[in-house]
CSV table of C-alpha atoms and ligand atoms in Angstrom, one decimal:
chain,number,residue,atom,x,y,z
A,1,UNK,CA,11.7,27.5,-2.7
A,2,UNK,CA,9.6,25.3,-5.1
A,3,UNK,CA,7.6,23.0,-2.9
A,4,UNK,CA,7.1,19.6,-4.6
A,5,UNK,CA,6.7,17.5,-1.4
A,6,UNK,CA,3.0,17.6,-1.1
A,7,UNK,CA,2.7,13.9,-0.2
A,8,UNK,CA,4.6,14.7,3.0
A,9,UNK,CA,2.4,17.6,3.9
A,10,UNK,CA,0.5,20.4,2.2
A,11,UNK,CA,0.5,24.1,2.9
A,12,UNK,CA,-2.3,25.4,5.1
A,13,UNK,CA,-4.7,27.5,3.1
A,14,UNK,CA,-5.6,31.0,4.3
A,15,UNK,CA,-9.3,30.0,4.6
A,16,UNK,CA,-8.3,27.2,7.0
A,17,UNK,CA,-6.2,29.6,9.1
A,18,UNK,CA,-9.2,32.0,9.2
A,19,UNK,CA,-11.5,29.2,10.3
A,20,UNK,CA,-9.1,28.0,13.0
A,21,UNK,CA,-8.6,31.6,14.2
A,22,UNK,CA,-12.4,31.9,14.5
A,23,UNK,CA,-12.6,28.8,16.7
A,24,UNK,CA,-9.5,29.9,18.8
A,25,UNK,CA,-11.4,33.1,19.5
A,26,UNK,CA,-15.0,32.1,19.7
A,27,UNK,CA,-15.1,28.5,20.7
A,28,UNK,CA,-12.1,28.0,23.0
A,29,UNK,CA,-14.1,26.1,25.6
A,30,UNK,CA,-13.8,22.5,26.6
A,31,UNK,CA,-16.4,20.6,24.5
A,32,UNK,CA,-17.1,18.3,27.4
A,33,UNK,CA,-18.0,21.2,29.8
A,34,UNK,CA,-21.7,21.4,30.4
A,35,UNK,CA,-21.8,25.2,30.6
A,36,UNK,CA,-22.5,27.4,27.6
A,37,UNK,CA,-18.9,28.2,26.9
A,38,UNK,CA,-18.2,24.4,26.6
A,39,UNK,CA,-21.3,23.9,24.6
A,40,UNK,CA,-20.3,26.4,22.0
A,41,UNK,CA,-17.1,24.4,21.4
A,42,UNK,CA,-19.2,21.2,21.4
A,43,UNK,CA,-21.5,22.6,18.7
A,44,UNK,CA,-18.5,23.4,16.5
A,45,UNK,CA,-17.1,19.9,17.1
A,46,UNK,CA,-20.3,18.3,16.0
A,47,UNK,CA,-20.7,20.7,13.0
A,48,UNK,CA,-17.3,19.6,11.9
A,49,UNK,CA,-18.3,16.0,12.2
A,50,UNK,CA,-21.5,16.5,10.3
A,51,UNK,CA,-19.7,18.4,7.6
A,52,UNK,CA,-17.1,15.7,7.2
A,53,UNK,CA,-19.7,13.0,7.2
A,54,UNK,CA,-21.6,14.7,4.5
A,55,UNK,CA,-18.4,15.1,2.4
A,56,UNK,CA,-17.6,11.4,2.7
A,57,UNK,CA,-21.2,10.1,2.5
A,58,UNK,CA,-20.8,8.6,5.9
A,59,UNK,CA,-22.8,8.8,9.1
A,60,UNK,CA,-21.6,11.2,11.8
A,61,UNK,CA,-21.7,8.3,14.2
A,62,UNK,CA,-19.1,6.5,12.1
A,63,UNK,CA,-16.5,9.2,12.5
A,64,UNK,CA,-14.0,9.6,15.4
A,65,UNK,CA,-11.5,12.4,15.6
A,66,UNK,CA,-7.9,11.4,16.2
A,67,UNK,CA,-4.6,13.3,16.2
A,68,UNK,CA,-3.0,11.6,13.2
A,69,UNK,CA,-3.5,8.6,10.9
A,70,UNK,CA,-0.6,6.9,12.7
A,71,UNK,CA,-2.6,7.1,15.9
A,72,UNK,CA,-5.7,5.6,14.3
A,73,UNK,CA,-3.6,2.8,12.7
A,74,UNK,CA,-1.5,2.1,15.8
A,75,UNK,CA,-4.4,2.0,18.3
A,76,UNK,CA,-7.2,0.7,16.2
A,77,UNK,CA,-5.6,-2.4,14.6
A,78,UNK,CA,-4.7,-4.1,17.9
A,79,UNK,CA,-8.2,-3.1,19.1
A,80,UNK,CA,-9.8,-4.8,16.1
A,81,UNK,CA,-7.6,-7.9,16.6
A,82,UNK,CA,-8.7,-8.2,20.2
A,83,UNK,CA,-12.4,-7.5,19.7
A,84,UNK,CA,-12.9,-9.7,16.7
A,85,UNK,CA,-10.4,-12.4,17.7
A,86,UNK,CA,-8.5,-12.0,14.5
A,87,UNK,CA,-6.3,-14.9,13.6
A,88,UNK,CA,-4.9,-13.7,10.2
A,89,UNK,CA,-3.8,-10.4,8.9
A,90,UNK,CA,-3.4,-10.0,5.1
A,91,UNK,CA,-1.4,-7.0,4.0
A,92,UNK,CA,1.3,-5.9,1.6
A,93,UNK,CA,5.0,-5.3,2.2
A,94,UNK,CA,4.8,-1.7,0.9
A,95,UNK,CA,2.3,-0.4,3.5
A,96,UNK,CA,3.2,2.7,5.5
A,97,UNK,CA,5.5,2.0,8.4
A,98,UNK,CA,2.7,2.9,10.8
A,99,UNK,CA,0.9,-0.3,9.5
A,100,UNK,CA,3.9,-2.5,9.1
A,101,UNK,CA,5.4,-1.8,12.6
A,102,UNK,CA,2.0,-2.1,14.3
A,103,UNK,CA,1.2,-5.5,12.8
A,104,UNK,CA,4.7,-6.8,13.4
A,105,UNK,CA,4.0,-6.2,17.1
A,106,UNK,CA,0.7,-8.0,17.1
A,107,UNK,CA,2.1,-11.4,18.1
A,108,UNK,CA,-1.2,-13.2,18.4
A,109,UNK,CA,-2.0,-13.1,14.7
A,110,UNK,CA,-0.5,-14.9,11.6
A,111,UNK,CA,0.8,-12.4,9.1
A,112,UNK,CA,0.3,-13.0,5.4
A,113,UNK,CA,2.2,-10.8,2.9
A,114,UNK,CA,0.7,-10.3,-0.6
A,115,UNK,CA,2.9,-10.7,-3.7
A,116,UNK,CA,3.0,-7.6,-5.8
A,117,UNK,CA,3.4,-7.1,-9.5
A,118,UNK,CA,6.5,-5.4,-11.0
A,119,UNK,CA,5.0,-1.9,-10.3
A,120,UNK,CA,4.1,-2.6,-6.7
A,121,UNK,CA,0.4,-3.3,-7.7
A,122,UNK,CA,-1.8,-5.7,-6.0
A,123,UNK,CA,-2.6,-9.1,-7.7
A,124,UNK,CA,-6.2,-9.7,-7.0
A,125,UNK,CA,-5.9,-13.4,-7.6
A,126,UNK,CA,-3.2,-13.5,-4.9
A,127,UNK,CA,-5.5,-11.7,-2.5
A,128,UNK,CA,-8.2,-14.2,-3.2
A,129,UNK,CA,-5.9,-17.2,-2.7
A,130,UNK,CA,-4.9,-15.8,0.7
A,131,UNK,CA,-8.5,-15.2,1.6
A,132,UNK,CA,-9.4,-18.7,0.6
A,133,UNK,CA,-6.5,-20.3,2.4
A,134,UNK,CA,-6.8,-18.4,5.7
A,135,UNK,CA,-9.3,-20.2,7.9
A,136,UNK,CA,-10.7,-18.2,10.9
A,137,UNK,CA,-11.2,-14.5,11.5
A,138,UNK,CA,-9.4,-12.3,9.0
A,139,UNK,CA,-8.4,-8.7,8.7
A,140,UNK,CA,-7.2,-7.2,5.4
A,141,UNK,CA,-5.1,-4.0,5.8
A,142,UNK,CA,-4.2,-2.2,2.6
A,143,UNK,CA,-3.6,1.4,1.6
A,144,UNK,CA,-5.7,3.0,-1.1
A,145,UNK,CA,-2.7,4.8,-2.6
A,146,UNK,CA,1.0,4.2,-1.9
A,147,UNK,CA,2.6,7.4,-0.7
A,148,UNK,CA,5.9,6.7,-2.4
A,149,UNK,CA,5.2,5.2,-5.8
A,150,UNK,CA,1.5,6.1,-6.1
A,151,UNK,CA,0.2,2.6,-6.8
A,152,UNK,CA,-3.6,2.6,-6.5
A,153,UNK,CA,-5.7,-0.1,-4.9
A,154,UNK,CA,-8.7,-1.4,-6.9
A,155,UNK,CA,-10.8,-0.4,-3.9
A,156,UNK,CA,-14.2,-1.7,-5.0
A,157,UNK,CA,-12.8,-5.1,-6.0
A,158,UNK,CA,-10.8,-5.5,-2.8
A,159,UNK,CA,-13.9,-4.6,-0.7
A,160,UNK,CA,-16.1,-7.0,-2.6
A,161,UNK,CA,-13.5,-9.9,-2.1
A,162,UNK,CA,-13.4,-9.0,1.6
A,163,UNK,CA,-17.2,-9.2,1.8
A,164,UNK,CA,-17.2,-12.5,-0.1
A,165,UNK,CA,-14.7,-14.1,2.2
A,166,UNK,CA,-16.0,-12.6,5.4
A,167,UNK,CA,-12.8,-10.6,6.1
A,168,UNK,CA,-12.7,-7.2,7.8
A,169,UNK,CA,-11.1,-4.5,5.6
A,170,UNK,CA,-9.0,-1.6,7.1
A,171,UNK,CA,-8.0,0.9,4.4
A,172,UNK,CA,-5.3,3.6,4.9
A,173,UNK,CA,-6.8,6.4,2.8
A,174,UNK,CA,-4.3,9.1,3.9
A,175,UNK,CA,-3.3,9.9,0.3
A,176,UNK,CA,-6.7,9.7,-1.3
A,177,UNK,CA,-9.2,11.4,1.0
A,178,UNK,CA,-9.4,15.0,-0.1
A,179,UNK,CA,-7.9,14.0,-3.6
A,180,UNK,CA,-10.7,11.7,-4.8
A,181,UNK,CA,-14.4,11.6,-4.4
A,182,UNK,CA,-14.6,9.0,-1.6
A,183,UNK,CA,-18.1,7.8,-0.6
A,184,UNK,CA,-18.4,5.3,2.2
A,185,UNK,CA,-22.0,4.6,1.1
A,186,UNK,CA,-20.8,3.3,-2.2
A,187,UNK,CA,-17.8,1.2,-1.1
A,188,UNK,CA,-17.7,-1.3,1.7
A,189,UNK,CA,-14.8,-0.5,3.9
A,190,UNK,CA,-14.9,-1.4,7.6
A,191,UNK,CA,-12.3,1.0,8.9
A,192,UNK,CA,-10.4,3.9,7.3
A,193,UNK,CA,-8.0,6.6,8.3
A,194,UNK,CA,-7.3,10.1,6.9
A,195,UNK,CA,-5.1,13.0,7.9
A,196,UNK,CA,-6.0,16.7,7.6
A,197,UNK,CA,-2.5,17.9,6.8
A,198,UNK,CA,-2.4,15.9,3.5
A,199,UNK,CA,-5.3,18.0,2.1
A,200,UNK,CA,-4.2,21.5,3.2
A,201,UNK,CA,-5.6,21.2,6.7
A,202,UNK,CA,-3.6,21.4,10.0
A,203,UNK,CA,-1.4,18.9,11.6
A,204,UNK,CA,-2.8,17.2,14.7
A,205,UNK,CA,-6.2,16.3,13.3
A,206,UNK,CA,-7.3,13.1,11.6
A,207,UNK,CA,-10.3,10.9,11.0
A,208,UNK,CA,-11.0,7.3,11.9
A,209,UNK,CA,-14.0,5.8,10.1
A,210,UNK,CA,-15.7,2.8,11.6
A,211,UNK,CA,-18.5,1.3,9.7
A,212,UNK,CA,-21.7,1.6,11.7
A,213,UNK,CA,-23.1,-1.0,13.9
A,214,UNK,CA,-19.7,-2.0,15.3
A,215,UNK,CA,-18.9,-1.2,18.9
A,216,UNK,CA,-15.3,-1.2,19.9
A,217,UNK,CA,-13.5,-0.9,23.3
A,218,UNK,CA,-11.8,2.5,23.9
A,219,UNK,CA,-8.6,3.1,22.0
A,220,UNK,CA,-7.5,5.5,24.8
A,221,UNK,CA,-9.0,5.4,28.3
A,222,UNK,CA,-9.9,8.5,30.2
A,223,UNK,CA,-12.8,11.0,30.2
A,224,UNK,CA,-14.8,9.1,27.5
A,225,UNK,CA,-14.6,11.7,24.7
A,226,UNK,CA,-15.4,10.6,21.2
A,227,UNK,CA,-18.2,8.4,22.4
A,228,UNK,CA,-15.8,6.6,24.7
A,229,UNK,CA,-13.5,5.5,21.8
A,230,UNK,CA,-10.7,8.1,22.2
A,231,UNK,CA,-10.4,9.9,25.4
A,232,UNK,CA,-8.6,13.3,25.6
A,233,UNK,CA,-10.0,16.8,25.1
A,234,UNK,CA,-10.6,17.3,21.4
A,235,UNK,CA,-8.5,19.7,19.4
A,236,UNK,CA,-11.5,21.7,18.2
A,237,UNK,CA,-9.7,24.4,16.2
A,238,UNK,CA,-7.7,21.8,14.2
A,239,UNK,CA,-10.8,19.6,13.7
A,240,UNK,CA,-12.8,22.6,12.4
A,241,UNK,CA,-9.9,23.4,10.2
A,242,UNK,CA,-9.9,19.9,8.9
A,243,UNK,CA,-13.6,20.0,8.1
A,244,UNK,CA,-13.1,23.3,6.2
A,245,UNK,CA,-10.2,21.8,4.3
A,246,UNK,CA,-12.2,18.8,3.3
A,247,UNK,CA,-15.2,21.0,2.3
A,248,UNK,CA,-13.0,23.0,0.0
A,249,UNK,CA,-11.2,19.9,-1.4
A,250,UNK,CA,-14.6,18.4,-2.2
A,251,UNK,CA,-16.0,21.6,-3.7
A,252,UNK,CA,-12.9,22.2,-5.9
A,253,UNK,CA,-12.1,18.6,-6.5
A,254,UNK,CA,-12.4,18.7,-10.3
A,255,UNK,CA,-10.5,21.9,-10.9
A,256,UNK,CA,-7.8,21.0,-8.4
A,257,UNK,CA,-7.3,17.5,-9.9
A,258,UNK,CA,-7.3,18.7,-13.5
A,259,UNK,CA,-4.7,21.3,-12.7
A,260,UNK,CA,-2.5,18.8,-10.8
A,261,UNK,CA,-2.8,16.3,-13.7
A,262,UNK,CA,-1.8,18.9,-16.1
A,263,UNK,CA,1.3,19.8,-14.0
A,264,UNK,CA,2.2,16.2,-13.8
A,265,UNK,CA,1.9,15.6,-17.6
A,266,UNK,CA,3.9,18.7,-18.3
A,267,UNK,CA,6.6,17.6,-15.9
A,268,UNK,CA,6.8,14.1,-17.5
A,269,UNK,CA,6.9,15.5,-21.1
A,270,UNK,CA,9.5,18.1,-20.2
A,271,UNK,CA,11.8,15.9,-18.2
A,272,UNK,CA,11.8,13.1,-20.8
A,273,UNK,CA,13.0,15.7,-23.4
A,274,UNK,CA,15.6,17.2,-21.1
A,275,UNK,CA,16.9,14.0,-19.4
A,276,UNK,CA,16.1,11.1,-21.8
A,277,UNK,CA,17.8,8.6,-19.5
A,278,UNK,CA,15.3,9.2,-16.7
A,279,UNK,CA,13.5,6.2,-15.2
A,280,UNK,CA,10.0,6.3,-13.7
A,281,UNK,CA,9.4,4.1,-10.7
A,282,UNK,CA,6.2,2.1,-10.0
A,283,UNK,CA,3.4,3.2,-12.2
A,284,UNK,CA,3.6,6.8,-11.1
A,285,UNK,CA,4.0,7.8,-14.7
A,286,UNK,CA,0.7,6.4,-15.8
A,287,UNK,CA,-2.3,5.1,-14.0
A,288,UNK,CA,-1.2,5.8,-10.4
A,289,UNK,CA,-2.0,8.5,-7.9
A,290,UNK,CA,-2.2,11.7,-9.9
A,291,UNK,CA,-0.5,13.8,-7.2
A,292,UNK,CA,3.0,12.3,-7.4
A,293,UNK,CA,5.8,11.1,-9.6
A,294,UNK,CA,8.7,8.9,-8.6
A,295,UNK,CA,11.8,9.1,-10.7
A,296,UNK,CA,15.4,7.9,-10.8
A,297,UNK,CA,18.0,10.3,-12.4
A,298,UNK,CA,21.2,9.2,-14.2
A,299,UNK,CA,23.4,10.3,-11.2
A,300,UNK,CA,26.1,8.6,-9.3
A,301,UNK,CA,26.0,10.9,-6.3
A,302,UNK,CA,24.9,9.9,-2.8
A,303,UNK,CA,21.4,10.7,-1.5
A,304,UNK,CA,22.9,13.2,1.0
A,305,UNK,CA,24.7,15.1,-1.8
A,306,UNK,CA,21.6,15.1,-4.0
A,307,UNK,CA,19.7,16.4,-1.0
A,308,UNK,CA,22.1,19.3,-0.5
A,309,UNK,CA,22.1,20.1,-4.2
A,310,UNK,CA,18.3,20.2,-4.4
A,311,UNK,CA,18.1,22.4,-1.3
A,312,UNK,CA,20.7,24.8,-2.6
A,313,UNK,CA,18.9,25.0,-5.9
A,314,UNK,CA,15.6,25.7,-4.2
A,315,UNK,CA,13.6,22.5,-4.8
A,316,UNK,CA,11.9,20.7,-2.0
A,317,UNK,CA,11.3,17.0,-2.9
A,318,UNK,CA,11.7,13.8,-1.1
A,319,UNK,CA,14.1,10.8,-1.3
A,320,UNK,CA,12.8,7.8,0.6
A,321,UNK,CA,11.2,8.5,3.9
A,322,UNK,CA,12.3,11.1,6.4
A,323,UNK,CA,12.3,9.7,9.9
A,324,UNK,CA,11.7,11.7,13.0
A,325,UNK,CA,15.4,12.5,13.4
A,326,UNK,CA,15.3,14.2,10.0
A,327,UNK,CA,17.7,11.6,8.6
A,328,UNK,CA,16.8,10.2,5.2
A,329,UNK,CA,16.4,6.5,5.0
A,330,UNK,CA,16.4,4.3,1.9
A,331,UNK,CA,12.9,3.9,0.5
A,332,UNK,CA,11.8,0.5,1.7
A,333,UNK,CA,9.1,0.5,-1.0
A,334,UNK,CA,11.6,1.0,-3.9
A,335,UNK,CA,14.0,-1.5,-2.3
A,336,UNK,CA,11.2,-4.1,-2.1
A,337,UNK,CA,10.1,-3.7,-5.7
A,338,UNK,CA,13.4,-3.3,-7.4
A,339,UNK,CA,15.9,-4.9,-5.0
A,340,UNK,CA,17.9,-1.7,-4.9
A,341,UNK,CA,17.2,1.9,-3.8
A,342,UNK,CA,17.6,3.4,-7.3
A,343,UNK,CA,18.4,6.8,-5.9
A,344,UNK,CA,14.6,7.4,-6.2
A,345,UNK,CA,13.2,10.9,-6.0
A,346,UNK,CA,9.6,11.7,-5.3
A,347,UNK,CA,8.0,14.9,-6.5
A,348,UNK,CA,4.5,15.5,-5.4
A,349,UNK,CA,2.2,18.3,-6.5
A,350,UNK,CA,-0.7,20.4,-5.2
A,351,UNK,CA,-3.1,22.7,-6.9
A,352,UNK,CA,-1.0,25.6,-5.5
A,353,UNK,CA,1.9,24.7,-7.8
A,354,UNK,CA,2.3,26.5,-11.2
A,355,UNK,CA,3.5,25.4,-14.6
A,356,UNK,CA,6.3,27.9,-14.2
A,357,UNK,CA,7.5,26.1,-11.0
A,358,UNK,CA,7.3,22.7,-12.9
A,359,UNK,CA,9.6,24.1,-15.6
A,360,UNK,CA,12.0,25.5,-13.0
A,361,UNK,CA,12.0,22.2,-11.2
A,362,UNK,CA,12.9,20.4,-14.5
A,363,UNK,CA,15.7,22.9,-15.1
A,364,UNK,CA,17.1,22.4,-11.6
A,365,UNK,CA,17.1,18.6,-12.1
A,366,UNK,CA,18.7,19.0,-15.6
A,367,UNK,CA,21.5,21.2,-14.2
A,368,UNK,CA,22.2,18.7,-11.4
A,369,UNK,CA,22.4,15.9,-13.9
A,370,UNK,CA,24.6,17.8,-16.4
A,371,UNK,CA,27.1,19.0,-13.7
A,372,UNK,CA,27.2,15.5,-12.2
B,401,LIG,N1,-0.4,6.4,5.7
B,401,LIG,C1,0.1,7.0,4.6
B,401,LIG,C2,-0.2,6.4,3.3
B,401,LIG,C3,0.8,8.2,4.7
B,401,LIG,O1,1.3,8.8,3.6
B,401,LIG,C4,1.1,8.8,6.0
B,401,LIG,C5,1.9,10.0,6.1
B,401,LIG,O2,2.7,10.3,5.2
B,401,LIG,C6,0.5,8.1,7.1
B,401,LIG,C7,-0.2,6.9,6.9
B,401,LIG,C8,0.7,8.7,8.5
B,401,LIG,O3,-0.1,9.9,8.5
B,401,LIG,P1,0.0,10.9,9.8
B,401,LIG,O4,1.0,11.9,9.3
B,401,LIG,O5,-1.3,11.5,9.9
B,401,LIG,O6,0.5,10.2,11.0
């Protein structure tokens, strides 16, 4: 199987499995226990926090371990609203469902949806208008990179506008941490989330960043773990695996990103020659997130049939978003931008993919289009 669905999740690297195995064997204690077995696990937990802090130029005290980005979004946004008496949330209609569904349930705030350009990009002037217009406490919630069409947020400009208009800024960095050189000391973000399984780490571990100096009530009540923010015994093996995955991602950032960009350019060049009627969605072809491409093929078959054909041919890609039941749903992002679902197909790459796989993937798509 050719795996081109790295936006959904990435394969665990052998180094990460080794690191997790080491913790499973040597540091299996409960990090909250005061005896030495517990303290060995506690030391590993804090080593992981320090290592992630150093990779993201953050302070260790700004990092909280969570089980997924969805958890961080779903529990922290209501927490921020309550603590800061937020009256307005400014966001975009193409955020991840974890964000959209969470804020739709925050009944005490007024919701302001940003207008997007024809590629799903933010219009800074529209953000500024909304920031000027909203009187009272404001929270801006925007993703750094869109997971379906790869639109990139002008992070620095957005953070400067938030500072200028005294708005808090929550950034979903799930698709960019581990793929770009993110430094919290250089950009002013108040809250951010990331997820280990998107950068070759394990599932079940994520990061919540809260800019220093801000105290929040617990997201989960209980034993007071994670400095009282997120109770529940920490998943030390997964957290150590996440730290290792981020360390490798940072160390190999240039070689990995160059390789992936080369794969993507090769794919674009090749598929344009083989299937000239192809359409590219969003700005995934140029200027967007380098790890993915979103295309529409000249096909009149249903999503389900295309899915079966891709699977039989040995290509793992994604159409729309898979919900927990495993049923494919129309991409709400594509629907929002184009007013139709366009039979969009997302292919997303990792540094483990090869040029040969890219050529095979193009051949598979060409065969499907030619057989109709
Ligand atoms: N935000 C974005 C942009 C994502 O791509 C995803 C997962 O695909 C999430 C949030 C949710 O992440 P998690 O799988 O850690 O819950």
